[in-house]
Amino acid sequence: MLQYQPVPLDLAFQALADPGRRAMVERLSLGPASVSELAQPLPMTLSAVVQHLKILEAAGLVKSRKVGRVRTCALEVEAMSQVERWIAERKRFWSQQYDQLEAYLAQTAPEENDR
Amino acid sequence: MLQYQPVPLDLAFQALADPGRRAMVERLSLGPASVSELAQPLPMTLSAVVQHLKILEAAGLVKSRKVGRVRTCALEVEAMSQVERWIAERKRFWSQQYDQLEAYLAQTAPEENDR
DNA sequence: TCAATACTTAAGTCAATGCTACAGTATCAG
DNA sequence: CTGATACTGTAGCATTGACTTAAGTATTGA
């Protein structure tokens, strides 16, 4: 548990940017599934699902194993946690104020406006 | 505090997928900044930064106000929280097991392997 | 052994993205 | 009033991304 050199969480954010991929993650959050099971509710070919799966795996968000002709996939919770942590840390700093923008502007110039 | 009609977090995830945009968010997590301040450390034109800013604002992650000729930007913590929450909820379900994939496979077929 | 199942891989297409250049438009300071 | 400052907006362009179709390769059940 020394250091996660975590495939820069760049890949994770990029992977989660796609709605189809997020749908796959949602499905996997309920438990492992085969590629076909992942594909079944999605409006795209199996081929496309396999491609998305590769992206999720490259991002470390999903892991899979093939047994016989079936590939079973599962969520990698740790990668999810990394993303979660990044957000939590950005929030920590300035998150006290109800509305930081107004507060900041009021502090320097009183009563000015534009958008 | 009735209901956040939250600009589908699709936009938020998409916005955070870009490294430049995440850099802007990181900067803003330290406190409000002008457009030029946001642009200064980034290897792109001001014009590009403004475009990224629009995407962040459309996603609800950033808010801005123009006073005089300076536009001041700040993080919208609530939108960040929504993203955080989505991840937390996906993690909740199956996250107990150390390695859910192996556990699941072991449960159905013992000792088989491929990748 | 043979057909069906469950992926896999490779092209190829088409739209969305991330930039840059360039041309403004409002302030602001002197 | 003038030149600098701080954006703003629009084209144009080179990539990247999300799919599809088509052609496999293992596995499995009868």
mmCIF file of C-alpha atoms (C1' of nucleotides) in Angstrom:
data_model
loop_
_atom_site.group_PDB
_atom_site.id
_atom_site.type_symbol
_atom_site.label_atom_id
_atom_site.label_comp_id
_atom_site.label_asym_id
_atom_site.label_seq_id
_atom_site.Cartn_x
_atom_site.Cartn_y
_atom_site.Cartn_z
ATOM 1 C CA MET A 1 0.000 0.000 0.000
ATOM 2 C CA LEU A 2 2.904 2.269 -0.761
ATOM 3 C CA GLN A 3 1.789 4.371 -3.616
ATOM 4 C CA TYR A 4 -0.825 4.067 -6.251
ATOM 5 C CA GLN A 5 0.717 5.130 -9.505
ATOM 6 C CA PRO A 6 -2.753 4.831 -10.648
ATOM 7 C CA VAL A 7 -2.930 5.092 -14.371
ATOM 8 C CA PRO A 8 -3.435 8.801 -13.976
ATOM 9 C CA LEU A 9 -6.997 9.300 -12.965
ATOM 10 C CA ASP A 10 -7.250 11.020 -16.249
ATOM 11 C CA LEU A 11 -8.286 7.702 -17.752
ATOM 12 C CA ALA A 12 -10.894 7.164 -15.076
ATOM 13 C CA PHE A 13 -12.562 10.522 -15.609
ATOM 14 C CA GLN A 14 -12.483 10.043 -19.344
ATOM 15 C CA ALA A 15 -13.982 6.586 -19.016
ATOM 16 C CA LEU A 16 -16.808 7.859 -16.834
ATOM 17 C CA ALA A 17 -17.601 10.684 -19.233
ATOM 18 C CA ASP A 18 -19.567 8.383 -21.493
ATOM 19 C CA PRO A 19 -23.178 7.611 -20.535
ATOM 20 C CA GLY A 20 -22.983 4.105 -21.934
ATOM 21 C CA ARG A 21 -19.912 3.366 -19.904
ATOM 22 C CA ARG A 22 -21.531 4.816 -16.790
ATOM 23 C CA ALA A 23 -24.530 2.571 -17.420
ATOM 24 C CA MET A 24 -22.172 -0.380 -17.467
ATOM 25 C CA VAL A 25 -20.662 0.753 -14.182
ATOM 26 C CA GLU A 26 -24.124 1.094 -12.699
ATOM 27 C CA ARG A 27 -24.954 -2.432 -13.740
ATOM 28 C CA LEU A 28 -21.708 -3.735 -12.285
ATOM 29 C CA SER A 29 -22.331 -1.923 -9.038
ATOM 30 C CA LEU A 30 -25.064 -4.506 -8.523
ATOM 31 C CA GLY A 31 -22.593 -7.339 -8.959
ATOM 32 C CA PRO A 32 -20.496 -9.112 -11.611
ATOM 33 C CA ALA A 33 -21.900 -9.650 -15.093
ATOM 34 C CA SER A 34 -20.924 -11.177 -18.398
ATOM 35 C CA VAL A 35 -20.277 -9.061 -21.482
ATOM 36 C CA SER A 36 -23.626 -10.064 -22.955
ATOM 37 C CA GLU A 37 -25.428 -9.174 -19.762
ATOM 38 C CA LEU A 38 -23.775 -5.768 -19.833
ATOM 39 C CA ALA A 39 -24.753 -5.306 -23.456
ATOM 40 C CA GLN A 40 -28.340 -6.482 -23.176
ATOM 41 C CA PRO A 41 -29.941 -3.205 -21.957
ATOM 42 C CA LEU A 42 -27.736 -0.977 -24.097
ATOM 43 C CA PRO A 43 -28.732 0.349 -27.529
ATOM 44 C CA MET A 44 -25.572 -0.732 -29.283
ATOM 45 C CA THR A 45 -23.877 -3.795 -30.691
ATOM 46 C CA LEU A 46 -21.922 -6.273 -28.597
ATOM 47 C CA SER A 47 -18.877 -5.079 -30.459
ATOM 48 C CA ALA A 48 -19.315 -1.556 -29.158
ATOM 49 C CA VAL A 49 -19.782 -2.830 -25.620
ATOM 50 C CA VAL A 50 -16.536 -4.766 -25.816
ATOM 51 C CA GLN A 51 -14.791 -1.572 -26.876
ATOM 52 C CA HIS A 52 -16.239 0.346 -23.956
ATOM 53 C CA LEU A 53 -15.256 -2.462 -21.661
ATOM 54 C CA LYS A 54 -11.642 -2.140 -22.774
ATOM 55 C CA ILE A 55 -11.694 1.523 -21.896
ATOM 56 C CA LEU A 56 -13.145 0.838 -18.460
ATOM 57 C CA GLU A 57 -10.517 -1.821 -17.857
ATOM 58 C CA ALA A 58 -7.685 0.414 -19.063
ATOM 59 C CA ALA A 59 -8.919 3.005 -16.597
ATOM 60 C CA GLY A 60 -8.806 0.410 -13.857
ATOM 61 C CA LEU A 61 -12.488 0.835 -13.080
ATOM 62 C CA VAL A 62 -13.415 -2.687 -14.114
ATOM 63 C CA LYS A 63 -11.665 -6.032 -14.002
ATOM 64 C CA SER A 64 -12.602 -9.151 -15.953
ATOM 65 C CA ARG A 65 -11.770 -12.837 -16.275
ATOM 66 C CA LYS A 66 -12.682 -15.216 -19.007
ATOM 67 C CA VAL A 67 -13.759 -18.694 -18.076
ATOM 68 C CA GLY A 68 -14.730 -20.872 -20.989
ATOM 69 C CA ARG A 69 -16.363 -18.612 -23.510
ATOM 70 C CA VAL A 70 -17.811 -16.262 -20.941
ATOM 71 C CA ARG A 71 -15.998 -13.163 -19.716
ATOM 72 C CA THR A 72 -17.176 -12.051 -16.322
ATOM 73 C CA CYS A 73 -16.688 -8.408 -15.336
ATOM 74 C CA ALA A 74 -16.701 -6.672 -11.991
ATOM 75 C CA LEU A 75 -16.184 -3.204 -10.564
ATOM 76 C CA GLU A 76 -12.811 -2.241 -9.178
ATOM 77 C CA VAL A 77 -13.865 -0.275 -6.168
ATOM 78 C CA GLU A 78 -10.434 1.177 -5.471
ATOM 79 C CA ALA A 79 -10.315 3.062 -8.774
ATOM 80 C CA MET A 80 -13.755 4.444 -8.052
ATOM 81 C CA SER A 81 -12.475 5.606 -4.712
ATOM 82 C CA GLN A 82 -9.610 7.466 -6.307
ATOM 83 C CA VAL A 83 -12.005 9.506 -8.385
ATOM 84 C CA GLU A 84 -14.150 10.123 -5.345
ATOM 85 C CA ARG A 85 -11.117 11.259 -3.395
ATOM 86 C CA TRP A 86 -10.015 13.723 -6.038
ATOM 87 C CA ILE A 87 -13.359 15.447 -5.869
ATOM 88 C CA ALA A 88 -13.490 15.391 -2.086
ATOM 89 C CA GLU A 89 -10.092 17.040 -1.913
ATOM 90 C CA ARG A 90 -11.023 19.828 -4.318
ATOM 91 C CA LYS A 91 -14.109 20.490 -2.251
ATOM 92 C CA ARG A 92 -12.284 20.683 1.044
ATOM 93 C CA PHE A 93 -10.574 24.046 0.603
ATOM 94 C CA TRP A 94 -13.064 26.718 -0.168
ATOM 95 C CA SER A 95 -16.233 24.853 0.635
ATOM 96 C CA GLN A 96 -17.225 26.568 3.819
ATOM 97 C CA GLN A 97 -18.964 29.584 2.360
ATOM 98 C CA TYR A 98 -22.517 29.356 1.137
ATOM 99 C CA ASP A 99 -21.682 31.316 -1.973
ATOM 100 C CA GLN A 100 -18.021 31.896 -2.413
ATOM 101 C CA LEU A 101 -18.302 33.988 -5.535
ATOM 102 C CA GLU A 102 -20.585 36.611 -4.041
ATOM 103 C CA ALA A 103 -18.587 36.584 -0.856
ATOM 104 C CA TYR A 104 -15.352 37.131 -2.709
ATOM 105 C CA LEU A 105 -16.731 39.924 -4.859
ATOM 106 C CA ALA A 106 -18.343 41.660 -1.918
ATOM 107 C CA GLN A 107 -15.022 41.595 -0.184
ATOM 108 C CA THR A 108 -13.296 43.592 -2.939
ATOM 109 C CA ALA A 109 -15.999 45.704 -4.558
ATOM 110 C CA PRO A 110 -19.417 46.343 -3.091
ATOM 111 C CA GLU A 111 -22.455 46.370 -5.410
ATOM 112 C CA GLU A 112 -21.396 45.701 -8.947
ATOM 113 C CA ASN A 113 -22.970 43.334 -11.343
ATOM 114 C CA ASP A 114 -23.056 41.822 -14.780
ATOM 115 C CA ARG A 115 -24.005 38.202 -14.954
ATOM 116 C CA MET B 1 -33.486 23.012 -0.598
ATOM 117 C CA LEU B 2 -36.269 21.261 -2.422
ATOM 118 C CA GLN B 3 -34.737 19.581 -5.381
ATOM 119 C CA TYR B 4 -31.635 20.037 -7.412
ATOM 120 C CA GLN B 5 -32.558 19.725 -11.053
ATOM 121 C CA PRO B 6 -28.934 19.167 -11.597
ATOM 122 C CA VAL B 7 -28.035 19.564 -15.223
ATOM 123 C CA PRO B 8 -27.674 15.827 -15.709
ATOM 124 C CA LEU B 9 -24.400 14.834 -14.228
ATOM 125 C CA ASP B 10 -23.535 13.723 -17.688
ATOM 126 C CA LEU B 11 -22.277 17.220 -18.349
ATOM 127 C CA ALA B 12 -20.288 17.226 -15.152
ATOM 128 C CA PHE B 13 -18.490 13.987 -15.925
ATOM 129 C CA GLN B 14 -17.823 15.116 -19.448
ATOM 130 C CA ALA B 15 -16.470 18.422 -18.224
ATOM 131 C CA LEU B 16 -14.122 16.739 -15.775
ATOM 132 C CA ALA B 17 -12.800 14.368 -18.423
ATOM 133 C CA ASP B 18 -10.453 17.005 -19.805
ATOM 134 C CA PRO B 19 -7.136 17.507 -18.008
ATOM 135 C CA GLY B 20 -7.082 21.216 -18.765
ATOM 136 C CA ARG B 21 -10.534 21.642 -17.299
ATOM 137 C CA ARG B 22 -9.568 19.641 -14.222
ATOM 138 C CA ALA B 23 -6.542 21.892 -13.822
ATOM 139 C CA MET B 24 -8.905 24.858 -13.826
ATOM 140 C CA VAL B 25 -11.033 23.192 -11.174
ATOM 141 C CA GLU B 26 -7.934 22.512 -9.099
ATOM 142 C CA ARG B 27 -6.982 26.149 -9.310
ATOM 143 C CA LEU B 28 -10.469 27.245 -8.343
ATOM 144 C CA SER B 29 -10.497 24.883 -5.407
ATOM 145 C CA LEU B 30 -7.968 27.269 -3.889
ATOM 146 C CA GLY B 31 -10.358 30.178 -4.321
ATOM 147 C CA PRO B 32 -11.892 32.430 -6.982
ATOM 148 C CA ALA B 33 -9.806 33.553 -9.948
ATOM 149 C CA SER B 34 -10.116 35.682 -13.058
ATOM 150 C CA VAL B 35 -10.083 34.152 -16.526
ATOM 151 C CA SER B 36 -6.516 35.348 -17.067
ATOM 152 C CA GLU B 37 -5.404 33.849 -13.795
ATOM 153 C CA LEU B 38 -6.931 30.555 -14.817
ATOM 154 C CA ALA B 39 -5.224 30.731 -18.188
ATOM 155 C CA GLN B 40 -1.791 31.741 -16.973
ATOM 156 C CA PRO B 41 -0.423 28.295 -16.057
ATOM 157 C CA LEU B 42 -2.090 26.520 -18.959
ATOM 158 C CA PRO B 43 -0.381 25.808 -22.296
ATOM 159 C CA MET B 44 -3.156 27.220 -24.421
ATOM 160 C CA THR B 45 -4.577 30.499 -25.586
ATOM 161 C CA LEU B 46 -6.956 32.610 -23.549
ATOM 162 C CA SER B 47 -9.542 31.827 -26.156
ATOM 163 C CA ALA B 48 -9.313 28.122 -25.441
ATOM 164 C CA VAL B 49 -9.572 28.743 -21.711
ATOM 165 C CA VAL B 50 -12.758 30.725 -22.223
ATOM 166 C CA GLN B 51 -14.188 27.815 -24.187
ATOM 167 C CA HIS B 52 -13.339 25.378 -21.407
ATOM 168 C CA LEU B 53 -14.823 27.754 -18.900
ATOM 169 C CA LYS B 54 -18.111 27.707 -20.757
ATOM 170 C CA ILE B 55 -18.199 23.948 -20.563
ATOM 171 C CA LEU B 56 -17.492 23.996 -16.840
ATOM 172 C CA GLU B 57 -20.233 26.567 -16.318
ATOM 173 C CA ALA B 58 -22.720 24.640 -18.449
ATOM 174 C CA ALA B 59 -21.977 21.625 -16.279
ATOM 175 C CA GLY B 60 -22.683 23.716 -13.210
ATOM 176 C CA LEU B 61 -19.243 23.071 -11.788
ATOM 177 C CA VAL B 62 -18.197 26.712 -11.978
ATOM 178 C CA LYS B 63 -19.975 29.993 -11.636
ATOM 179 C CA SER B 64 -18.728 33.403 -12.765
ATOM 180 C CA ARG B 65 -19.542 37.092 -12.583
ATOM 181 C CA LYS B 66 -18.111 39.910 -14.601
ATOM 182 C CA VAL B 67 -17.324 43.166 -12.856
ATOM 183 C CA GLY B 68 -15.799 45.804 -15.075
ATOM 184 C CA ARG B 69 -13.629 43.997 -17.562
ATOM 185 C CA VAL B 70 -12.722 41.185 -15.219
ATOM 186 C CA ARG B 71 -14.691 37.957 -14.969
ATOM 187 C CA THR B 72 -14.229 36.238 -11.647
ATOM 188 C CA CYS B 73 -14.828 32.495 -11.460
ATOM 189 C CA ALA B 74 -15.477 30.191 -8.544
ATOM 190 C CA LEU B 75 -16.215 26.538 -7.906
ATOM 191 C CA GLU B 76 -19.786 25.389 -7.418
ATOM 192 C CA VAL B 77 -19.330 22.913 -4.637
ATOM 193 C CA GLU B 78 -22.794 21.431 -4.940
ATOM 194 C CA ALA B 79 -22.189 20.170 -8.470
ATOM 195 C CA MET B 80 -18.944 18.626 -7.332
ATOM 196 C CA SER B 81 -20.866 16.906 -4.571
ATOM 197 C CA GLN B 82 -23.303 15.404 -7.032
ATOM 198 C CA VAL B 83 -20.502 13.725 -8.901
ATOM 199 C CA GLU B 84 -19.005 12.530 -5.645
ATOM 200 C CA ARG B 85 -22.359 11.136 -4.592
ATOM 201 C CA TRP B 86 -22.847 9.200 -7.795
ATOM 202 C CA ILE B 87 -19.578 7.409 -7.251
ATOM 203 C CA ALA B 88 -20.229 6.789 -3.588
ATOM 204 C CA GLU B 89 -23.565 5.199 -4.404
ATOM 205 C CA ARG B 90 -22.098 2.871 -7.026
ATOM 206 C CA LYS B 91 -19.499 1.782 -4.517
ATOM 207 C CA ARG B 92 -21.957 1.043 -1.756
ATOM 208 C CA PHE B 93 -23.513 -2.178 -3.060
ATOM 209 C CA TRP B 94 -20.941 -4.770 -3.733
ATOM 210 C CA SER B 95 -17.990 -3.103 -2.089
ATOM 211 C CA GLN B 96 -17.511 -5.307 0.918
ATOM 212 C CA GLN B 97 -15.488 -8.063 -0.642
ATOM 213 C CA TYR B 98 -11.761 -7.700 -1.082
ATOM 214 C CA ASP B 99 -11.936 -9.076 -4.589
ATOM 215 C CA GLN B 100 -15.445 -9.490 -5.876
ATOM 216 C CA LEU B 101 -14.512 -11.001 -9.191
ATOM 217 C CA GLU B 102 -12.525 -13.894 -7.753
ATOM 218 C CA ALA B 103 -15.119 -14.391 -5.080
ATOM 219 C CA TYR B 104 -17.911 -14.526 -7.628
ATOM 220 C CA LEU B 105 -16.081 -16.926 -9.921
ATOM 221 C CA ALA B 106 -15.071 -19.187 -7.061
ATOM 222 C CA GLN B 107 -18.698 -19.369 -6.064
ATOM 223 C CA THR B 108 -19.811 -20.766 -9.429
ATOM 224 C CA ALA B 109 -16.791 -22.639 -10.817
ATOM 225 C CA PRO B 110 -13.734 -23.590 -8.815
ATOM 226 C CA GLU B 111 -10.283 -23.292 -10.405
ATOM 227 C CA GLU B 112 -10.595 -21.973 -13.892
ATOM 228 C CA ASN B 113 -8.587 -19.258 -15.442
ATOM 229 C CA ASP B 114 -7.831 -17.173 -18.471
ATOM 230 C CA ARG B 115 -6.827 -13.649 -17.804
ATOM 231 C "C1'" DT C 1 -18.699 -33.573 -35.480
ATOM 232 C "C1'" DC C 2 -21.616 -29.481 -36.037
ATOM 233 C "C1'" DA C 3 -24.209 -25.701 -35.103
ATOM 234 C "C1'" DA C 4 -24.942 -22.275 -31.706
ATOM 235 C "C1'" DT C 5 -22.981 -19.304 -28.299
ATOM 236 C "C1'" DA C 6 -19.978 -15.747 -26.547
ATOM 237 C "C1'" DC C 7 -17.063 -13.008 -27.514
ATOM 238 C "C1'" DT C 8 -12.859 -10.634 -30.478
ATOM 239 C "C1'" DT C 9 -10.609 -7.851 -33.973
ATOM 240 C "C1'" DA C 10 -10.247 -4.913 -37.764
ATOM 241 C "C1'" DA C 11 -11.775 -1.564 -40.882
ATOM 242 C "C1'" DG C 12 -14.175 2.293 -41.958
ATOM 243 C "C1'" DT C 13 -17.569 6.209 -41.159
ATOM 244 C "C1'" DC C 14 -19.181 10.372 -39.183
ATOM 245 C "C1'" DA C 15 -19.810 13.598 -35.585
ATOM 246 C "C1'" DA C 16 -17.925 15.792 -31.574
ATOM 247 C "C1'" DT C 17 -13.668 17.958 -29.414
ATOM 248 C "C1'" DG C 18 -9.810 20.873 -28.509
ATOM 249 C "C1'" DC C 19 -7.264 24.233 -30.455
ATOM 250 C "C1'" DT C 20 -5.484 28.263 -32.954
ATOM 251 C "C1'" DA C 21 -5.892 32.645 -35.499
ATOM 252 C "C1'" DC C 22 -8.074 36.589 -36.084
ATOM 253 C "C1'" DA C 23 -11.240 40.096 -35.373
ATOM 254 C "C1'" DG C 24 -13.892 42.364 -32.300
ATOM 255 C "C1'" DT C 25 -16.057 44.835 -27.753
ATOM 256 C "C1'" DA C 26 -15.915 46.809 -23.170
ATOM 257 C "C1'" DT C 27 -13.460 48.824 -19.498
ATOM 258 C "C1'" DC C 28 -9.662 51.494 -17.364
ATOM 259 C "C1'" DA C 29 -5.562 54.496 -16.722
ATOM 260 C "C1'" DG C 30 -3.321 58.544 -18.050
ATOM 261 C "C1'" DC D 1 -9.319 60.723 -26.225
ATOM 262 C "C1'" DT D 2 -6.044 56.873 -26.532
ATOM 263 C "C1'" DG D 3 -3.663 52.929 -25.865
ATOM 264 C "C1'" DA D 4 -3.548 48.906 -22.963
ATOM 265 C "C1'" DT D 5 -6.195 45.298 -20.678
ATOM 266 C "C1'" DA D 6 -9.370 41.641 -20.273
ATOM 267 C "C1'" DC D 7 -11.971 39.206 -22.312
ATOM 268 C "C1'" DT D 8 -15.561 37.423 -26.404
ATOM 269 C "C1'" DG D 9 -16.947 35.227 -30.648
ATOM 270 C "C1'" DT D 10 -16.256 32.924 -34.928
ATOM 271 C "C1'" DA D 11 -13.975 30.190 -38.413
ATOM 272 C "C1'" DG D 12 -11.340 26.515 -39.658
ATOM 273 C "C1'" DC D 13 -8.852 22.332 -38.797
ATOM 274 C "C1'" DA D 14 -6.676 18.194 -37.150
ATOM 275 C "C1'" DT D 15 -7.847 14.579 -33.819
ATOM 276 C "C1'" DT D 16 -10.317 11.697 -31.155
ATOM 277 C "C1'" DG D 17 -14.363 9.061 -30.087
ATOM 278 C "C1'" DA D 18 -18.412 6.152 -30.647
ATOM 279 C "C1'" DC D 19 -20.317 3.156 -33.614
ATOM 280 C "C1'" DT D 20 -21.277 -0.285 -37.280
ATOM 281 C "C1'" DT D 21 -20.345 -4.103 -40.411
ATOM 282 C "C1'" DA D 22 -18.004 -7.988 -41.406
ATOM 283 C "C1'" DA D 23 -15.044 -11.686 -40.556
ATOM 284 C "C1'" DG D 24 -13.003 -14.420 -37.298
ATOM 285 C "C1'" DT D 25 -11.797 -17.720 -32.878
ATOM 286 C "C1'" DA D 26 -12.764 -20.507 -28.889
ATOM 287 C "C1'" DT D 27 -16.309 -23.260 -26.260
ATOM 288 C "C1'" DT D 28 -20.152 -25.912 -25.495
ATOM 289 C "C1'" DG D 29 -24.254 -28.856 -26.144
ATOM 290 C "C1'" DA D 30 -26.567 -32.305 -28.887
#
